[in-house]
GROMACS .gro file of C-alpha atoms in nm:
model
  315
    1MET     CA    1  -4.672  14.129   0.869
    2ARG     CA    2  -4.357  14.177   1.075
    3ILE     CA    3  -4.223  13.866   1.252
    4LEU     CA    4  -4.027  13.933   1.571
    5SER     CA    5  -3.810  13.684   1.759
    6ALA     CA    6  -3.723  13.675   2.128
    7ALA     CA    7  -3.399  13.862   2.056
    8ASP     CA    8  -3.589  14.128   1.861
    9ILE     CA    9  -3.831  14.176   2.148
   10LYS     CA   10  -3.555  14.220   2.404
   11ARG     CA   11  -3.410  14.498   2.189
   12ALA     CA   12  -3.744  14.667   2.134
   13LEU     CA   13  -3.885  14.633   2.487
   14PRO     CA   14  -3.618  14.697   2.752
   15MET     CA   15  -3.752  14.656   3.103
   16HIS     CA   16  -3.718  15.023   3.198
   17GLU     CA   17  -3.934  15.125   2.901
   18CYS     CA   18  -4.186  14.848   2.966
   19VAL     CA   19  -4.269  14.979   3.315
   20ASP     CA   20  -4.408  15.299   3.165
   21VAL     CA   21  -4.575  15.110   2.879
   22MET     CA   22  -4.757  14.903   3.141
   23ALA     CA   23  -4.863  15.221   3.319
   24ASP     CA   24  -5.017  15.341   2.993
   25ALA     CA   25  -5.189  15.005   2.946
   26LEU     CA   26  -5.348  14.993   3.290
   27LYS     CA   27  -5.449  15.360   3.277
   28ALA     CA   28  -5.621  15.295   2.943
   29ARG     CA   29  -5.804  15.000   3.095
   30ALA     CA   30  -5.916  15.212   3.391
   31GLN     CA   31  -6.040  15.479   3.151
   32GLY     CA   32  -6.250  15.227   2.957
   33LEU     CA   33  -6.042  15.244   2.639
   34VAL     CA   34  -5.964  14.870   2.632
   35GLU     CA   35  -6.195  14.570   2.626
   36GLN     CA   36  -6.097  14.213   2.702
   37PRO     CA   37  -6.280  13.895   2.803
   38LEU     CA   38  -6.155  13.656   3.067
   39ARG     CA   39  -5.892  13.437   2.906
   40ILE     CA   40  -6.001  13.097   2.784
   41ALA     CA   41  -5.801  12.784   2.875
   42PHE     CA   42  -5.816  12.442   2.710
   43GLN     CA   43  -5.691  12.140   2.908
   44PRO     CA   44  -5.667  11.821   2.697
   45SER     CA   45  -5.716  11.502   2.894
   46SER     CA   46  -5.400  11.328   2.773
   47THR     CA   47  -5.140  11.590   2.879
   48ASN     CA   48  -5.059  11.818   3.170
   49ALA     CA   49  -5.001  12.102   2.923
   50PHE     CA   50  -5.282  12.339   2.831
   51GLY     CA   51  -5.363  12.610   2.581
   52VAL     CA   52  -5.470  12.969   2.659
   53TRP     CA   53  -5.638  13.233   2.440
   54MET     CA   54  -5.609  13.597   2.551
   55PRO     CA   55  -5.768  13.858   2.320
   56ALA     CA   56  -5.802  14.234   2.371
   57TYR     CA   57  -5.916  14.541   2.177
   58ARG     CA   58  -5.808  14.903   2.212
   59GLY     CA   59  -6.028  15.177   2.073
   60GLY     CA   60  -5.949  15.545   2.033
   61ASP     CA   61  -5.749  15.712   1.760
   62THR     CA   62  -5.542  15.404   1.674
   63PRO     CA   63  -5.769  15.100   1.717
   64LEU     CA   64  -5.591  14.769   1.761
   65PHE     CA   65  -5.682  14.405   1.811
   66GLY     CA   66  -5.437  14.175   1.985
   67THR     CA   67  -5.437  13.807   2.070
   68LYS     CA   68  -5.195  13.601   2.273
   69LEU     CA   69  -5.203  13.227   2.212
   70LEU     CA   70  -5.009  13.025   2.468
   71CYS     CA   71  -4.916  12.669   2.543
   72ILE     CA   72  -4.839  12.633   2.914
   73VAL     CA   73  -4.612  12.332   2.953
   74PRO     CA   74  -4.524  12.253   3.317
   75ASP     CA   75  -4.251  12.004   3.215
   76ASN     CA   76  -4.055  12.259   3.009
   77PRO     CA   77  -3.811  12.372   3.282
   78GLY     CA   78  -3.672  12.019   3.278
   79ARG     CA   79  -3.602  12.074   2.908
   80GLY     CA   80  -3.434  12.407   2.977
   81MET     CA   81  -3.733  12.596   2.834
   82ASP     CA   82  -3.985  12.847   2.966
   83THR     CA   83  -4.322  12.702   3.063
   84HIS     CA   84  -4.490  12.969   2.848
   85GLN     CA   85  -4.463  12.912   2.472
   86GLY     CA   86  -4.668  13.089   2.209
   87ALA     CA   87  -4.725  13.399   2.002
   88VAL     CA   88  -4.876  13.745   2.025
   89THR     CA   89  -5.043  13.867   1.708
   90LEU     CA   90  -5.150  14.224   1.636
   91PHE     CA   91  -5.423  14.328   1.391
   92ASP     CA   92  -5.528  14.668   1.261
   93GLY     CA   93  -5.832  14.769   1.466
   94VAL     CA   94  -6.018  14.910   1.164
   95THR     CA   95  -5.939  14.673   0.877
   96GLY     CA   96  -5.840  14.360   1.071
   97GLU     CA   97  -5.515  14.336   0.870
   98PRO     CA   98  -5.251  14.126   1.052
   99LEU     CA   99  -4.961  14.352   1.151
  100ALA     CA  100  -4.719  14.145   1.358
  101PHE     CA  101  -4.640  13.798   1.491
  102MET     CA  102  -4.421  13.793   1.803
  103ASN     CA  103  -4.260  13.555   2.051
  104ALA     CA  104  -4.500  13.541   2.346
  105SER     CA  105  -4.261  13.394   2.603
  106THR     CA  106  -4.037  13.700   2.597
  107ILE     CA  107  -4.326  13.946   2.604
  108THR     CA  108  -4.476  13.762   2.901
  109GLU     CA  109  -4.141  13.751   3.081
  110ILE     CA  110  -4.078  14.124   3.047
  111ARG     CA  111  -4.426  14.269   3.089
  112THR     CA  112  -4.511  14.056   3.396
  113ALA     CA  113  -4.209  14.180   3.589
  114ALA     CA  114  -4.263  14.534   3.460
  115VAL     CA  115  -4.616  14.537   3.602
  116SER     CA  116  -4.481  14.422   3.940
  117ALA     CA  117  -4.224  14.701   3.923
  118LEU     CA  118  -4.505  14.946   3.846
  119ALA     CA  119  -4.704  14.821   4.146
  120THR     CA  120  -4.391  14.848   4.360
  121ARG     CA  121  -4.327  15.203   4.238
  122SER     CA  122  -4.687  15.291   4.328
  123LEU     CA  123  -4.723  15.110   4.660
  124ALA     CA  124  -4.393  15.020   4.828
  125ARG     CA  125  -4.237  15.257   5.079
  126GLU     CA  126  -3.988  15.497   4.925
  127ASN     CA  127  -3.707  15.369   5.150
  128ALA     CA  128  -3.762  14.999   5.068
  129LYS     CA  129  -3.421  14.834   5.025
  130THR     CA  130  -3.458  14.460   5.092
  131LEU     CA  131  -3.623  14.226   4.842
  132ALA     CA  132  -3.732  13.865   4.893
  133ILE     CA  133  -3.799  13.645   4.591
  134ILE     CA  134  -3.973  13.311   4.633
  135GLY     CA  135  -3.900  13.110   4.319
  136ALA     CA  136  -3.598  13.078   4.092
  137GLY     CA  137  -3.731  13.052   3.738
  138VAL     CA  138  -3.775  13.289   3.446
  139GLN     CA  139  -3.993  13.531   3.639
  140ALA     CA  140  -3.757  13.534   3.937
  141GLU     CA  141  -3.479  13.656   3.709
  142ALA     CA  142  -3.705  13.912   3.540
  143HIS     CA  143  -3.818  14.050   3.877
  144LEU     CA  144  -3.459  14.057   4.003
  145HIS     CA  145  -3.386  14.309   3.728
  146ALA     CA  146  -3.721  14.491   3.734
  147ILE     CA  147  -3.774  14.582   4.101
  148PRO     CA  148  -3.438  14.765   4.139
  149LEU     CA  149  -3.550  14.999   3.860
  150VAL     CA  150  -3.805  15.155   4.097
  151ARG     CA  151  -3.646  15.117   4.442
  152GLU     CA  152  -3.285  15.137   4.563
  153ILE     CA  153  -3.241  14.768   4.642
  154LYS     CA  154  -2.941  14.679   4.857
  155GLU     CA  155  -3.010  14.315   4.943
  156VAL     CA  156  -3.202  14.032   4.776
  157ARG     CA  157  -3.277  13.697   4.939
  158VAL     CA  158  -3.396  13.411   4.718
  159PHE     CA  159  -3.564  13.088   4.820
  160SER     CA  160  -3.646  12.791   4.602
  161PRO     CA  161  -3.634  12.434   4.736
  162ARG     CA  162  -3.392  12.312   4.470
  163SER     CA  163  -3.282  12.596   4.245
  164ALA     CA  164  -3.193  12.901   4.455
  165PRO     CA  165  -2.814  12.841   4.489
  166ALA     CA  166  -2.771  12.784   4.114
  167PHE     CA  167  -2.989  13.087   4.041
  168VAL     CA  168  -2.776  13.311   4.262
  169GLU     CA  169  -2.455  13.171   4.115
  170ARG     CA  170  -2.545  13.267   3.760
  171MET     CA  171  -2.675  13.617   3.834
  172ASN     CA  172  -2.455  13.926   3.806
  173VAL     CA  173  -2.611  14.215   3.997
  174PRO     CA  174  -2.474  14.526   4.174
  175PHE     CA  175  -2.621  14.440   4.516
  176ASP     CA  176  -2.602  14.166   4.777
  177LEU     CA  177  -2.774  13.852   4.646
  178LYS     CA  178  -2.796  13.530   4.842
  179ALA     CA  179  -2.986  13.202   4.854
  180VAL     CA  180  -3.150  13.118   5.186
  181PRO     CA  181  -3.270  12.780   5.316
  182THR     CA  182  -3.635  12.867   5.386
  183ALA     CA  183  -3.907  13.093   5.257
  184GLU     CA  184  -3.947  13.237   5.606
  185GLU     CA  185  -3.581  13.343   5.617
  186ALA     CA  186  -3.625  13.515   5.280
  187VAL     CA  187  -3.941  13.700   5.380
  188ARG     CA  188  -3.876  13.810   5.738
  189ASP     CA  189  -3.774  14.178   5.756
  190ALA     CA  190  -3.800  14.215   5.376
  191ASP     CA  191  -3.942  14.545   5.253
  192ILE     CA  192  -4.066  14.394   4.926
  193VAL     CA  193  -4.171  14.033   4.866
  194VAL     CA  194  -4.219  13.872   4.523
  195THR     CA  195  -4.374  13.528   4.482
  196VAL     CA  196  -4.317  13.366   4.142
  197THR     CA  197  -4.396  12.999   4.198
  198THR     CA  198  -4.650  12.744   4.082
  199SER     CA  199  -4.730  12.636   4.436
  200LYS     CA  200  -5.075  12.503   4.517
  201ASP     CA  201  -5.027  12.593   4.883
  202PRO     CA  202  -4.919  12.926   5.036
  203VAL     CA  203  -4.546  12.990   5.048
  204VAL     CA  204  -4.581  13.319   5.241
  205GLN     CA  205  -4.738  13.345   5.585
  206ARG     CA  206  -4.883  13.656   5.749
  207ASP     CA  207  -4.668  13.612   6.062
  208TRP     CA  208  -4.352  13.656   5.857
  209LEU     CA  209  -4.444  14.001   5.724
  210GLY     CA  210  -4.342  14.312   5.912
  211PRO     CA  211  -4.527  14.645   5.907
  212GLY     CA  212  -4.491  14.832   5.581
  213THR     CA  213  -4.408  14.532   5.361
  214HIS     CA  214  -4.522  14.533   4.999
  215VAL     CA  215  -4.605  14.197   4.836
  216ASN     CA  216  -4.626  14.120   4.465
  217ALA     CA  217  -4.809  13.786   4.431
  218VAL     CA  218  -4.744  13.682   4.072
  219GLY     CA  219  -4.708  13.309   4.016
  220ALA     CA  220  -5.045  13.151   4.099
  221SER     CA  221  -5.264  13.180   3.790
  222THR     CA  222  -5.536  12.918   3.839
  223VAL     CA  223  -5.797  12.838   4.104
  224GLN     CA  224  -5.583  12.540   4.211
  225HIS     CA  225  -5.285  12.758   4.313
  226GLN     CA  226  -5.228  13.007   4.597
  227GLU     CA  227  -4.891  13.154   4.700
  228VAL     CA  228  -4.990  13.391   4.983
  229ASP     CA  229  -5.195  13.275   5.279
  230THR     CA  230  -5.548  13.401   5.332
  231ALA     CA  231  -5.452  13.587   5.650
  232THR     CA  232  -5.211  13.803   5.448
  233VAL     CA  233  -5.464  13.865   5.173
  234ARG     CA  234  -5.719  13.985   5.428
  235ALA     CA  235  -5.473  14.194   5.630
  236ALA     CA  236  -5.321  14.370   5.329
  237GLU     CA  237  -5.434  14.677   5.141
  238LEU     CA  238  -5.506  14.476   4.829
  239TYR     CA  239  -5.483  14.581   4.464
  240VAL     CA  240  -5.531  14.369   4.151
  241ASP     CA  241  -5.458  14.394   3.780
  242ALA     CA  242  -5.819  14.311   3.682
  243MET     CA  243  -6.118  14.223   3.899
  244GLN     CA  244  -6.256  13.992   3.630
  245SER     CA  245  -5.931  13.795   3.644
  246VAL     CA  246  -5.908  13.749   4.020
  247LEU     CA  247  -6.277  13.662   4.049
  248GLY     CA  248  -6.245  13.405   3.773
  249GLU     CA  249  -5.896  13.266   3.831
  250ALA     CA  250  -5.756  13.341   4.179
  251LYS     CA  251  -5.809  13.069   4.439
  252GLU     CA  252  -5.837  13.313   4.730
  253PHE     CA  253  -6.132  13.488   4.559
  254GLN     CA  254  -6.347  13.182   4.495
  255SER     CA  255  -6.534  13.191   4.827
  256ASP     CA  256  -6.578  13.493   5.054
  257PRO     CA  257  -6.358  13.721   4.840
  258PRO     CA  258  -6.134  13.967   5.027
  259ASP     CA  259  -6.179  14.342   5.006
  260VAL     CA  260  -5.997  14.508   4.715
  261ARG     CA  261  -5.902  14.876   4.721
  262GLY     CA  262  -5.897  14.889   4.342
  263GLU     CA  263  -5.730  14.781   4.023
  264LEU     CA  264  -5.377  14.912   3.978
  265GLY     CA  265  -5.498  15.122   3.685
  266ASP     CA  266  -5.756  15.287   3.910
  267LEU     CA  267  -5.478  15.381   4.149
  268LEU     CA  268  -5.273  15.528   3.865
  269ILE     CA  269  -5.553  15.759   3.751
  270GLY     CA  270  -5.660  15.857   4.102
  271LYS     CA  271  -5.982  15.653   4.123
  272ALA     CA  272  -5.848  15.429   4.402
  273PRO     CA  273  -5.663  15.532   4.720
  274GLY     CA  274  -5.296  15.453   4.763
  275ARG     CA  275  -5.107  15.316   5.062
  276SER     CA  276  -5.270  15.445   5.381
  277GLY     CA  277  -4.946  15.490   5.573
  278PRO     CA  278  -4.594  15.358   5.633
  279GLU     CA  279  -4.709  15.072   5.857
  280ALA     CA  280  -4.963  14.928   5.611
  281ILE     CA  281  -4.898  14.598   5.437
  282THR     CA  282  -4.976  14.638   5.068
  283MET     CA  283  -5.028  14.359   4.816
  284PHE     CA  284  -5.060  14.347   4.439
  285ARG     CA  285  -5.230  14.033   4.308
  286SER     CA  286  -5.121  13.977   3.950
  287LEU     CA  287  -5.280  13.734   3.707
  288GLY     CA  288  -5.150  13.889   3.385
  289ILE     CA  289  -5.398  14.031   3.135
  290ALA     CA  290  -5.430  14.066   2.759
  291THR     CA  291  -5.432  14.446   2.784
  292GLU     CA  292  -5.068  14.430   2.897
  293ASP     CA  293  -4.973  14.209   2.602
  294LEU     CA  294  -5.156  14.438   2.358
  295PHE     CA  295  -4.973  14.752   2.472
  296ALA     CA  296  -4.639  14.574   2.496
  297ALA     CA  297  -4.677  14.437   2.143
  298ASP     CA  298  -4.781  14.774   2.004
  299HIS     CA  299  -4.471  14.934   2.157
  300ILE     CA  300  -4.252  14.653   2.024
  301LEU     CA  301  -4.387  14.691   1.670
  302ARG     CA  302  -4.331  15.066   1.664
  303LYS     CA  303  -3.978  15.028   1.802
  304ALA     CA  304  -3.904  14.745   1.557
  305VAL     CA  305  -3.997  14.964   1.264
  306GLU     CA  306  -3.781  15.244   1.405
  307LEU     CA  307  -3.484  15.012   1.462
  308GLY     CA  308  -3.531  14.811   1.143
  309ILE     CA  309  -3.548  14.476   1.320
  310GLY     CA  310  -3.766  14.173   1.255
  311VAL     CA  311  -3.863  14.010   0.927
  312GLU     CA  312  -4.127  14.144   0.690
  313ALA     CA  313  -4.333  13.855   0.555
  314PRO     CA  314  -4.610  13.888   0.293
  315LEU     CA  315  -4.933  13.704   0.365
   0.00000   0.00000   0.00000
């Protein structure tokens, strides 16, 4: 078994490579080559932290099992740590032999933003130049680096009630980056909007979005949280990472679910239509799925062997 740290993963899975790895993952899902159940969460009564189990299996010529085990700890930012802590483990899909044990926080950080970049590459207008980010945590930083890989971003506006100025101060990017005092100021006239918060109530309103805007709604991952108001969800040409995920875990799908044009993988293989025109508002609703972790970890392991990084540990 090869053990890979956060630093190893950053070497083996640069963001620009991960975008195409995620395309492969979602295409494979759309083609029926990957199976995964809805993730299972465990919430102990004596803590606000909870555990999550996310397994997946890929068939085909190189079968592979993968499992991500996470502890989601809401208090971790106050400790200077990511809320997501855990491990991704890979197993040979034929023999079940454990192959790798990897830092899950870094995989989650990179692949989540890479999927948003993939959705942006597929759905945003070609001339999109202005990006709004609502949130200022780990995923805000990851998206700040990911979205400019697929569109020529000239200006980024960031809103977070407490953290935006410090976030902007520590970033070094080749475009105009500024903190703004309200979410509305960030979103109005933006070509691309990214929400990466843990808000229980919408932080983006339909009235703020101009024609042609693309929205990546990323942060809300339980039925208690919703970042984008229902009017936007219903007005947008809506795509998701996995229908089973949004139906089971997205608040806006729990009663009278909105129309969905397709999963992002369906769009990539031509089974779902793309943006209908330059005036359409498009939205990608991301929950994060085990298929993405499986393909990211497989890529990391192959690159780690090639680069000679990580630690080989006998079982």
